[in-house]
Short mmCIF file of C-alpha atoms in Angstrom, two decimals:
data_model
loop_
_atom_site.label_atom_id
_atom_site.label_comp_id
_atom_site.label_asym_id
_atom_site.label_seq_id
_atom_site.Cartn_x
_atom_site.Cartn_y
_atom_site.Cartn_z
CA MET B 1 157.31 119.34 124.31
CA THR B 2 157.38 121.87 127.11
CA HIS B 3 155.22 124.91 127.81
CA VAL B 4 157.98 126.42 129.95
CA PHE B 5 159.74 129.48 128.52
CA HIS B 6 163.27 128.36 129.32
CA ARG B 7 166.31 130.64 129.28
CA ALA B 8 167.44 129.01 126.05
CA PRO B 9 164.17 127.86 124.45
CA GLY B 10 165.85 125.49 122.01
CA HIS B 11 167.97 123.71 124.63
CA GLN B 12 166.98 120.37 126.13
CA TYR B 13 167.56 120.56 129.88
CA PRO B 14 167.94 117.52 132.12
CA LYS B 15 165.21 117.41 134.76
CA ALA B 16 166.50 117.83 138.31
CA VAL B 17 164.55 115.51 140.61
CA LYS B 18 166.66 115.16 143.75
CA GLY B 19 169.29 116.98 145.78
CA ASP B 20 171.73 115.02 147.88
CA GLY B 21 174.43 116.97 149.70
CA VAL B 22 176.74 118.46 147.07
CA TYR B 23 175.02 116.58 144.24
CA ILE B 24 171.98 117.11 142.03
CA GLU B 25 170.38 114.04 140.44
CA ASP B 26 168.37 114.16 137.21
CA ALA B 27 165.44 112.04 136.05
CA GLU B 28 167.80 109.68 134.24
CA GLY B 29 169.71 108.96 137.44
CA ARG B 30 172.81 110.98 136.50
CA ARG B 31 174.50 112.84 139.35
CA TYR B 32 176.20 116.22 139.04
CA LEU B 33 178.53 117.74 141.59
CA ASP B 34 177.20 121.26 142.06
CA ALA B 35 180.42 123.28 141.90
CA GLY B 36 179.06 126.26 140.03
CA GLY B 37 175.33 126.81 140.38
CA ALA B 38 175.75 130.61 140.34
CA ALA B 39 177.24 130.62 143.87
CA VAL B 40 173.88 129.86 145.44
CA SER B 41 173.91 126.41 147.05
CA CYS B 42 176.39 127.06 149.85
CA LEU B 43 174.91 124.24 151.97
CA GLY B 44 174.32 121.87 149.09
CA HIS B 45 170.92 120.27 148.82
CA SER B 46 168.42 118.72 151.26
CA ASN B 47 169.92 120.06 154.47
CA GLN B 48 167.57 118.66 157.10
CA SER B 49 167.80 121.53 159.56
CA VAL B 50 166.86 124.05 156.86
CA ASN B 51 164.07 121.83 155.55
CA ASP B 52 162.69 121.53 159.07
CA ALA B 53 162.77 125.31 159.59
CA ILE B 54 160.80 125.83 156.38
CA LYS B 55 158.16 123.27 157.35
CA GLN B 56 157.80 124.67 160.85
CA GLN B 57 157.36 128.22 159.52
CA VAL B 58 154.73 127.13 156.98
CA ASP B 59 152.83 125.51 159.82
CA ARG B 60 152.87 128.82 161.73
CA ILE B 61 152.25 131.39 158.97
CA SER B 62 153.42 131.42 155.37
CA PHE B 63 152.75 135.06 154.45
CA ALA B 64 151.83 138.38 156.03
CA HIS B 65 152.21 141.57 154.00
CA SER B 66 154.95 143.84 155.37
CA GLY B 67 152.68 146.85 154.94
CA PHE B 68 150.58 145.49 157.81
CA PHE B 69 152.85 143.24 159.93
CA THR B 70 156.37 142.39 160.87
CA ASN B 71 157.18 138.73 161.53
CA GLU B 72 159.45 136.79 163.86
CA PRO B 73 161.89 135.20 161.38
CA MET B 74 162.39 138.55 159.62
CA GLU B 75 163.22 140.26 162.92
CA GLU B 76 165.53 137.45 164.02
CA LEU B 77 167.37 137.30 160.69
CA ALA B 78 167.90 141.07 160.74
CA ASP B 79 169.31 140.84 164.27
CA PHE B 80 171.61 137.98 163.22
CA LEU B 81 173.03 139.92 160.26
CA ILE B 82 173.48 143.27 161.99
CA GLU B 83 175.18 141.70 165.02
CA ARG B 84 177.85 140.41 162.63
CA ALA B 85 177.98 143.22 160.08
CA PRO B 86 181.05 145.48 159.93
CA GLY B 87 180.99 149.24 160.31
CA ARG B 88 177.78 151.21 160.80
CA LEU B 89 175.42 148.88 158.95
CA ASP B 90 172.38 148.90 161.20
CA LYS B 91 169.18 148.09 159.32
CA VAL B 92 168.12 145.37 156.85
CA TYR B 93 165.56 145.56 154.04
CA PHE B 94 164.60 142.07 152.81
CA VAL B 95 163.66 141.37 149.19
CA SER B 96 163.46 138.28 146.97
CA GLY B 97 166.78 138.36 145.14
CA GLY B 98 169.91 140.21 144.10
CA SER B 99 168.47 142.38 141.34
CA GLU B 100 165.70 143.56 143.67
CA ALA B 101 168.29 144.38 146.33
CA VAL B 102 170.32 146.47 143.88
CA GLU B 103 167.21 148.31 142.67
CA ALA B 104 166.37 149.12 146.29
CA ALA B 105 169.91 150.36 146.91
CA LEU B 106 169.89 152.68 143.90
CA LYS B 107 166.53 154.14 144.87
CA LEU B 108 167.54 154.55 148.50
CA ALA B 109 170.74 156.34 147.52
CA ARG B 110 168.70 158.83 145.50
CA GLN B 111 166.12 159.27 148.27
CA TYR B 112 168.87 159.76 150.87
CA PHE B 113 170.07 162.86 149.04
CA ILE B 114 166.53 164.12 148.51
CA GLU B 115 166.01 163.85 152.28
CA LYS B 116 169.20 165.87 152.78
CA GLY B 117 168.13 168.53 150.29
CA GLN B 118 170.85 167.64 147.76
CA THR B 119 168.43 167.08 144.91
CA LYS B 120 171.00 167.52 142.12
CA ARG B 121 172.61 164.20 143.03
CA THR B 122 171.21 161.85 140.38
CA ARG B 123 174.29 160.17 138.88
CA PHE B 124 175.83 156.77 139.62
CA ILE B 125 179.30 155.46 138.87
CA SER B 126 180.15 151.80 138.39
CA ARG B 127 182.92 149.75 136.78
CA ARG B 128 183.36 148.20 133.37
CA GLN B 129 182.90 144.42 133.35
CA SER B 130 180.78 144.44 136.49
CA TYR B 131 177.36 142.89 136.97
CA HIS B 132 174.65 144.06 139.34
CA GLY B 133 171.49 142.36 138.10
CA ASN B 134 169.05 142.15 135.22
CA THR B 135 166.25 144.59 136.07
CA LEU B 136 166.56 147.89 134.23
CA GLY B 137 168.10 149.90 137.08
CA ALA B 138 170.49 147.14 138.10
CA LEU B 139 171.42 146.47 134.47
CA ALA B 140 172.16 150.15 133.93
CA ALA B 141 174.39 150.16 137.01
CA GLY B 142 176.50 147.29 135.69
CA GLY B 143 179.14 147.05 133.02
CA ASN B 144 178.24 143.73 131.43
CA GLU B 145 178.09 144.88 127.82
CA TRP B 146 176.59 141.65 126.46
CA ARG B 147 173.64 141.82 128.85
CA ARG B 148 173.19 145.59 128.42
CA GLU B 149 173.30 145.82 124.64
CA PRO B 150 169.68 144.95 123.69
CA TYR B 151 168.27 147.28 126.33
CA ALA B 152 170.75 150.15 126.09
CA PRO B 153 168.15 152.69 124.89
CA LEU B 154 166.09 152.00 128.02
CA LEU B 155 168.88 152.38 130.57
CA MET B 156 169.69 155.41 132.73
CA PRO B 157 173.14 156.93 132.17
CA VAL B 158 175.81 155.46 134.45
CA SER B 159 179.51 156.29 134.25
CA LEU B 160 181.84 153.29 134.00
CA ILE B 161 185.44 153.35 135.20
CA ALA B 162 188.13 150.65 135.06
CA PRO B 163 187.81 147.52 137.17
CA CYS B 164 190.62 146.47 139.50
CA TYR B 165 191.63 143.70 137.08
CA ALA B 166 195.35 143.26 137.62
CA TYR B 167 195.79 140.35 135.20
CA ARG B 168 195.00 142.61 132.24
CA GLY B 169 195.15 146.13 133.65
CA LYS B 170 198.51 146.33 135.41
CA ASN B 171 201.32 148.00 133.48
CA SER B 172 204.76 146.45 133.06
CA GLY B 173 206.87 147.26 136.12
CA GLU B 174 203.89 148.60 138.07
CA SER B 175 203.38 147.23 141.58
CA ASP B 176 200.03 145.82 142.65
CA PHE B 177 199.58 148.70 145.07
CA ASP B 178 200.37 151.39 142.50
CA PHE B 179 198.04 149.75 140.01
CA GLY B 180 195.23 149.71 142.57
CA GLN B 181 195.73 153.37 143.42
CA ARG B 182 195.80 154.34 139.75
CA VAL B 183 192.50 152.66 138.88
CA ALA B 184 190.88 153.78 142.15
CA ASN B 185 191.75 157.36 141.30
CA GLU B 186 189.63 157.04 138.16
CA LEU B 187 186.68 157.34 140.54
CA GLU B 188 187.83 160.75 141.73
CA ALA B 189 188.43 161.88 138.15
CA GLU B 190 184.92 160.85 137.12
CA ILE B 191 183.32 162.48 140.16
CA LEU B 192 185.07 165.73 139.26
CA ASN B 193 184.10 165.32 135.60
CA LEU B 194 180.41 164.91 136.48
CA GLY B 195 180.49 167.46 139.29
CA PRO B 196 180.57 166.19 142.89
CA GLU B 197 177.22 167.83 143.59
CA THR B 198 175.57 165.51 141.01
CA VAL B 199 176.87 162.09 142.15
CA CYS B 200 174.79 159.79 144.37
CA ALA B 201 176.91 156.67 144.70
CA PHE B 202 179.64 154.39 143.47
CA ILE B 203 178.60 150.72 143.21
CA CYS B 204 180.97 147.80 142.86
CA GLU B 205 181.58 144.15 143.78
CA PRO B 206 184.28 143.46 146.41
CA VAL B 207 185.19 140.37 144.37
CA VAL B 208 183.90 140.58 140.80
CA GLY B 209 181.77 137.56 139.96
CA ALA B 210 180.09 136.45 136.75
CA THR B 211 181.45 139.06 134.34
CA LEU B 212 185.17 138.82 135.19
CA GLY B 213 185.43 135.48 136.96
CA ALA B 214 186.26 135.81 140.67
CA VAL B 215 188.59 138.81 140.47
CA PRO B 216 189.59 140.23 143.88
CA SER B 217 191.02 143.72 144.26
CA VAL B 218 194.67 144.39 145.08
CA GLU B 219 195.68 145.60 148.54
CA GLY B 220 194.84 149.23 149.20
CA TYR B 221 192.37 149.65 146.34
CA PHE B 222 189.21 149.72 148.44
CA LYS B 223 190.72 151.91 151.14
CA ARG B 224 191.39 154.52 148.47
CA ILE B 225 187.86 154.09 147.08
CA ARG B 226 186.44 154.69 150.57
CA GLU B 227 188.59 157.82 150.98
CA ILE B 228 187.34 159.26 147.69
CA CYS B 229 183.69 158.57 148.54
CA ASP B 230 184.11 160.24 151.92
CA GLN B 231 185.89 163.25 150.42
CA TYR B 232 183.07 164.02 147.99
CA GLY B 233 180.11 162.85 150.08
CA VAL B 234 179.35 159.99 147.67
CA LEU B 235 177.71 156.82 149.01
CA LEU B 236 179.56 153.52 148.62
CA ILE B 237 177.29 150.65 147.62
CA LEU B 238 178.94 147.24 147.83
CA ASP B 239 177.35 144.43 145.84
CA GLU B 240 177.94 141.13 147.63
CA VAL B 241 175.11 139.26 145.92
CA MET B 242 177.52 136.65 144.58
CA CYS B 243 180.67 137.02 146.68
CA GLY B 244 179.07 137.54 150.09
CA MET B 245 177.64 135.46 152.93
CA GLY B 246 180.82 133.47 153.47
CA ARG B 247 181.68 132.68 149.87
CA THR B 248 185.13 134.31 150.13
CA GLY B 249 185.82 133.04 153.66
CA THR B 250 184.32 135.83 155.76
CA LEU B 251 180.61 136.38 156.25
CA PHE B 252 180.83 139.74 154.46
CA ALA B 253 183.35 139.88 151.62
CA HIS B 254 184.35 143.50 152.30
CA GLU B 255 185.56 142.58 155.81
CA GLN B 256 188.78 141.49 154.08
CA GLU B 257 189.22 145.00 152.67
CA GLU B 258 189.02 146.60 156.13
CA ILE B 259 186.44 149.14 154.99
CA THR B 260 182.74 149.67 155.55
CA ALA B 261 179.84 150.31 153.18
CA ASP B 262 177.05 152.87 153.33
CA ILE B 263 174.75 150.37 151.64
CA MET B 264 175.47 146.69 151.03
CA VAL B 265 173.40 144.19 149.07
CA THR B 266 173.44 140.42 149.28
CA ALA B 267 171.41 137.41 148.11
CA LYS B 268 172.37 133.96 146.70
CA GLY B 269 174.20 132.43 149.69
CA LEU B 270 171.92 134.28 152.09
CA GLY B 271 169.23 131.65 151.57
CA ALA B 272 171.42 129.05 149.84
CA GLY B 273 168.66 128.37 147.31
CA TYR B 274 166.23 126.96 149.85
CA GLN B 275 163.99 130.01 149.35
CA PRO B 276 164.33 133.13 147.17
CA ILE B 277 165.71 135.96 149.32
CA GLY B 278 167.94 139.01 149.09
CA ALA B 279 168.76 141.86 151.42
CA MET B 280 169.92 145.46 151.51
CA LEU B 281 171.91 146.43 154.61
CA VAL B 282 171.98 150.15 155.38
CA SER B 283 174.12 152.34 157.61
CA ASP B 284 172.53 154.20 160.49
CA GLU B 285 173.27 157.52 158.77
CA VAL B 286 171.37 156.58 155.61
CA PHE B 287 168.47 155.09 157.57
CA ASP B 288 168.21 158.08 159.90
CA ALA B 289 167.97 160.47 156.95
CA VAL B 290 164.76 158.70 155.89
CA LEU B 291 163.45 158.21 159.43
CA ASN B 292 163.93 161.86 160.37
CA GLY B 293 162.92 163.17 156.94
CA SER B 294 159.90 161.92 155.06
CA GLY B 295 159.68 158.85 157.32
CA PHE B 296 158.89 156.59 154.38
CA PHE B 297 161.04 154.67 151.88
CA GLN B 298 159.24 155.19 148.59
CA HIS B 299 159.78 151.69 147.28
CA GLY B 300 158.45 148.19 147.93
CA HIS B 301 157.51 144.71 146.72
CA THR B 302 154.78 142.27 147.71
CA TYR B 303 157.13 139.67 149.17
CA LEU B 304 159.32 141.90 151.34
CA GLY B 305 160.48 140.02 154.43
CA HIS B 306 158.66 136.83 153.44
CA PRO B 307 158.37 134.73 156.64
CA VAL B 308 159.26 131.38 155.03
CA ALA B 309 162.19 132.84 153.12
CA CYS B 310 163.54 134.54 156.25
CA ALA B 311 163.09 131.37 158.33
CA ALA B 312 165.02 129.36 155.74
CA SER B 313 167.77 131.96 155.54
CA LEU B 314 168.15 132.15 159.31
CA ALA B 315 168.47 128.35 159.47
CA VAL B 316 171.11 128.47 156.71
CA GLN B 317 173.18 131.12 158.45
CA ARG B 318 172.95 129.43 161.84
CA TYR B 319 174.06 126.13 160.31
CA VAL B 320 177.05 127.80 158.64
CA GLU B 321 178.09 129.44 161.90
CA ASP B 322 177.37 126.50 164.23
CA ASN B 323 179.38 124.14 162.04
CA GLN B 324 182.27 126.61 161.48
CA LEU B 325 181.93 126.23 157.73
CA LEU B 326 183.81 129.43 156.92
CA GLN B 327 186.98 127.71 158.08
CA ASN B 328 186.22 124.96 155.59
CA VAL B 329 185.66 127.56 152.87
CA MET B 330 189.21 128.86 153.30
CA LYS B 331 190.78 125.42 153.61
CA ARG B 332 189.03 123.83 150.64
CA GLY B 333 189.42 126.95 148.53
CA GLU B 334 193.18 126.86 149.00
CA GLU B 335 193.21 123.15 148.17
CA ILE B 336 191.25 123.65 144.95
CA GLN B 337 193.46 126.52 143.77
CA THR B 338 196.62 124.56 144.64
CA GLU B 339 195.42 121.50 142.76
CA LEU B 340 194.24 123.49 139.74
CA ARG B 341 197.65 125.16 139.53
CA ARG B 342 199.34 121.76 139.75
CA LEU B 343 197.13 120.27 137.04
CA MET B 344 196.71 123.22 134.69
CA GLY B 345 198.78 126.17 135.93
CA GLN B 346 201.29 125.78 133.10
CA HIS B 347 198.83 124.80 130.39
CA PRO B 348 199.34 127.04 127.34
CA ASN B 349 195.66 128.00 127.29
CA VAL B 350 195.20 128.76 131.00
CA GLY B 351 196.05 132.42 131.54
CA ASP B 352 195.08 132.98 135.15
CA ILE B 353 193.78 131.11 138.20
CA ARG B 354 192.41 133.41 140.91
CA GLY B 355 189.83 133.96 143.61
CA ARG B 356 189.16 133.93 147.35
CA GLY B 357 187.79 131.14 149.46
CA LEU B 358 185.36 128.98 147.49
CA PHE B 359 184.99 131.63 144.81
CA ILE B 360 187.54 130.63 142.16
CA GLY B 361 188.03 131.69 138.56
CA MET B 362 190.07 130.49 135.59
CA GLU B 363 190.67 132.60 132.50
CA PHE B 364 191.51 131.00 129.16
CA VAL B 365 193.75 132.39 126.42
CA SER B 366 194.94 131.27 123.01
CA ASP B 367 198.44 132.53 123.89
CA ARG B 368 199.80 132.85 127.45
CA GLU B 369 202.55 135.29 126.57
CA THR B 370 200.36 137.83 124.80
CA LYS B 371 197.19 136.98 126.80
CA THR B 372 195.34 136.86 123.49
CA ALA B 373 191.76 135.67 123.86
CA PHE B 374 190.16 132.93 121.81
CA ASP B 375 187.95 133.91 118.89
CA PRO B 376 184.46 134.34 120.42
CA ALA B 377 183.04 132.36 117.49
CA LYS B 378 184.68 129.25 118.93
CA LYS B 379 182.33 129.52 121.96
CA LEU B 380 184.89 127.94 124.25
CA ASN B 381 182.99 128.79 127.45
CA LYS B 382 179.85 127.02 126.22
CA LYS B 383 181.88 123.98 125.20
CA ILE B 384 183.48 123.81 128.65
CA LYS B 385 180.04 123.92 130.28
CA ALA B 386 178.74 121.10 128.09
CA ALA B 387 181.88 119.01 128.59
CA ALA B 388 181.71 119.49 132.36
CA MET B 389 178.04 118.47 132.48
CA ALA B 390 178.95 115.35 130.51
CA GLU B 391 181.49 114.59 133.25
CA GLY B 392 178.88 115.12 135.98
CA LEU B 393 180.19 118.53 137.09
CA MET B 394 178.40 121.87 137.24
CA CYS B 395 180.64 124.90 136.76
CA TYR B 396 179.88 128.46 135.61
CA PRO B 397 181.67 129.35 132.34
CA MET B 398 181.11 132.77 130.75
CA GLY B 399 182.27 134.69 127.71
CA GLY B 400 183.07 138.35 127.09
CA THR B 401 185.54 138.54 129.97
CA ILE B 402 187.60 141.35 128.48
CA ASP B 403 185.09 143.65 126.83
CA GLY B 404 181.74 141.88 126.58
CA GLN B 405 182.78 140.10 123.39
CA LYS B 406 186.26 138.62 123.74
CA GLY B 407 187.48 136.42 126.57
CA ASP B 408 186.48 133.16 128.23
CA HIS B 409 186.50 132.25 131.91
CA LEU B 410 184.80 129.93 134.35
CA LEU B 411 183.73 130.22 137.96
CA LEU B 412 183.81 127.55 140.63
CA ALA B 413 181.57 128.16 143.64
CA PRO B 414 180.96 124.80 145.35
CA PRO B 415 179.03 124.31 148.60
CA PHE B 416 180.77 125.18 151.86
CA ILE B 417 180.31 121.55 152.97
CA ILE B 418 182.68 119.99 150.43
CA GLU B 419 185.25 117.51 151.70
CA GLU B 420 188.73 116.56 150.51
CA LYS B 421 187.29 113.86 148.24
CA HIS B 422 185.13 116.47 146.53
CA VAL B 423 188.17 118.66 145.89
CA ASP B 424 189.72 115.75 144.00
CA GLU B 425 186.50 115.09 142.08
CA ILE B 426 186.03 118.75 141.12
CA THR B 427 189.57 119.29 139.88
CA THR B 428 189.86 115.93 138.09
CA LYS B 429 186.55 116.31 136.25
CA LEU B 430 187.22 119.95 135.46
CA GLU B 431 190.62 119.20 133.97
CA LYS B 432 189.10 116.55 131.73
CA ALA B 433 186.26 118.85 130.67
CA ILE B 434 188.60 121.72 129.83
CA LEU B 435 190.94 119.49 127.82
CA ASN B 436 187.99 117.98 125.93
CA ALA B 437 186.60 121.44 125.15
CA LEU B 438 189.98 122.79 124.03
CA GLY B 439 190.47 119.71 121.88
CA SER B 440 187.23 120.41 120.05
CA ILE B 441 188.12 123.90 118.79
#
C-alpha cells in the first residue's frame, strides 16, 4: 500500500534504489539499461563529478531567493550557455523544468510586444502533434490531442499548422525540399488569416520528441520558417526541452538548421536529472525591450536560479564538453540506427526508423505499404514498454502518433556515455521486446 499519488495509481512500480552508469537497479536487484527515460539522463547515473559539485554547493549555500540575490553557479552557468549559444541569444532565465520554461517564453513574448506598444499581438501558432509541456499555457501551445482533450475548455486559443512529418505528410513525387517549403508556408497562411498585427510567436520543436517520435525537419524547412517570422515581425520560439543540450549531436539542436531563435527553451539534458532545472534563453533584442521599457519581467517562481540546481547543471555541461561526449552522441547514434535497420528495417510492422544523434524513433504500422496504423485498442505501445522492461531495457513508447488516437512509436534516448557494448544490448533487447509485443496482439 502506498500513499504516493503515482501517475498511474493502479500500476505497481518497481522501486529504483541505485544508479550505476547507464543502468538503474531496483529493490529486487534487477538492472535496467536506461535508454529512454524521457531524454533526461544524458550522463547516466551517479556521475562522481556532478555528485561532488552538488555536495560542495550545499555546503556553501543551498538556497537564496532570486528576488534578493544572484548566486555564483547561476552566473557561471549563464555565461557557459551564452558563450556557446548561436545567434543573438544573450540572456538566460533559469526555472525548474521544461513546462515552466515554456510558460515563461509565452509570457515574455506577450510582454515583449506590450513593451513595443503592439498590444494587439496576443495569438500564438504551433504545430499539430507537438508537445510543449503540461501546464495550462504550455499545453495550449502544443498539439498533443490526447493530453489536451480533458482540459480543452481551459486552454487559450492557439492555431495549429502541419508538422514537418515527411513520413506521412510528403506527397507522391514531391521532393523533401518542396514538401518542407509547402508545410512551412502554412505558417504564413495562418499569420495572414489571423492578421499579422495579432500574432506574437510561432513555437515548435527543432526535432519533434514525445508526440511524433524523434522527427527531424527536412532541409530548408526552418530557414523558410525564419524568413516568414522575420517578414511579419513574429517571434520564433524554439522548444529544445527534449532535443537540446547535445541530444541530437550539437549542444543546441537548431544549430543544425543554421538559424537562430528569438527565444529558446531547454531542460531535461541541461541538468541530466541530477537536479530539476530548465532555462529560457533570450535574444538581446527581446531582453532590451524589457530592460528599456518597464524594466521588469512580470513573471516568476520561487526556485528561479536555484544554486544547487545550477551547480549540478554546470558540472553536467562541463563534463559533456571536457569528455567530448557530443562526438560519441553522433557515433553511437549512427550505430544504433544502422543496427536497428539491419535487425528490423524490413520487418512488416516497422514503418520508419528516424532521428538525429542519440534521439531515435521507430514508428509501427500494421501494413508497411499503406502505412496503416494498428488499432489503438491493441495498445501496442504499452505492450512494447512492458516487454522492454521485462528484458531490462527502458525505452519511451507512445501512442497517438498520427492524430492523438491512432499510431504507435517509441523513442530511444540513451545516455551520451554509452559504449559499443551498450549499442548491442539496446538493439538486441529492443528487438526481442518488439517481437514479443507484436506477437501478443
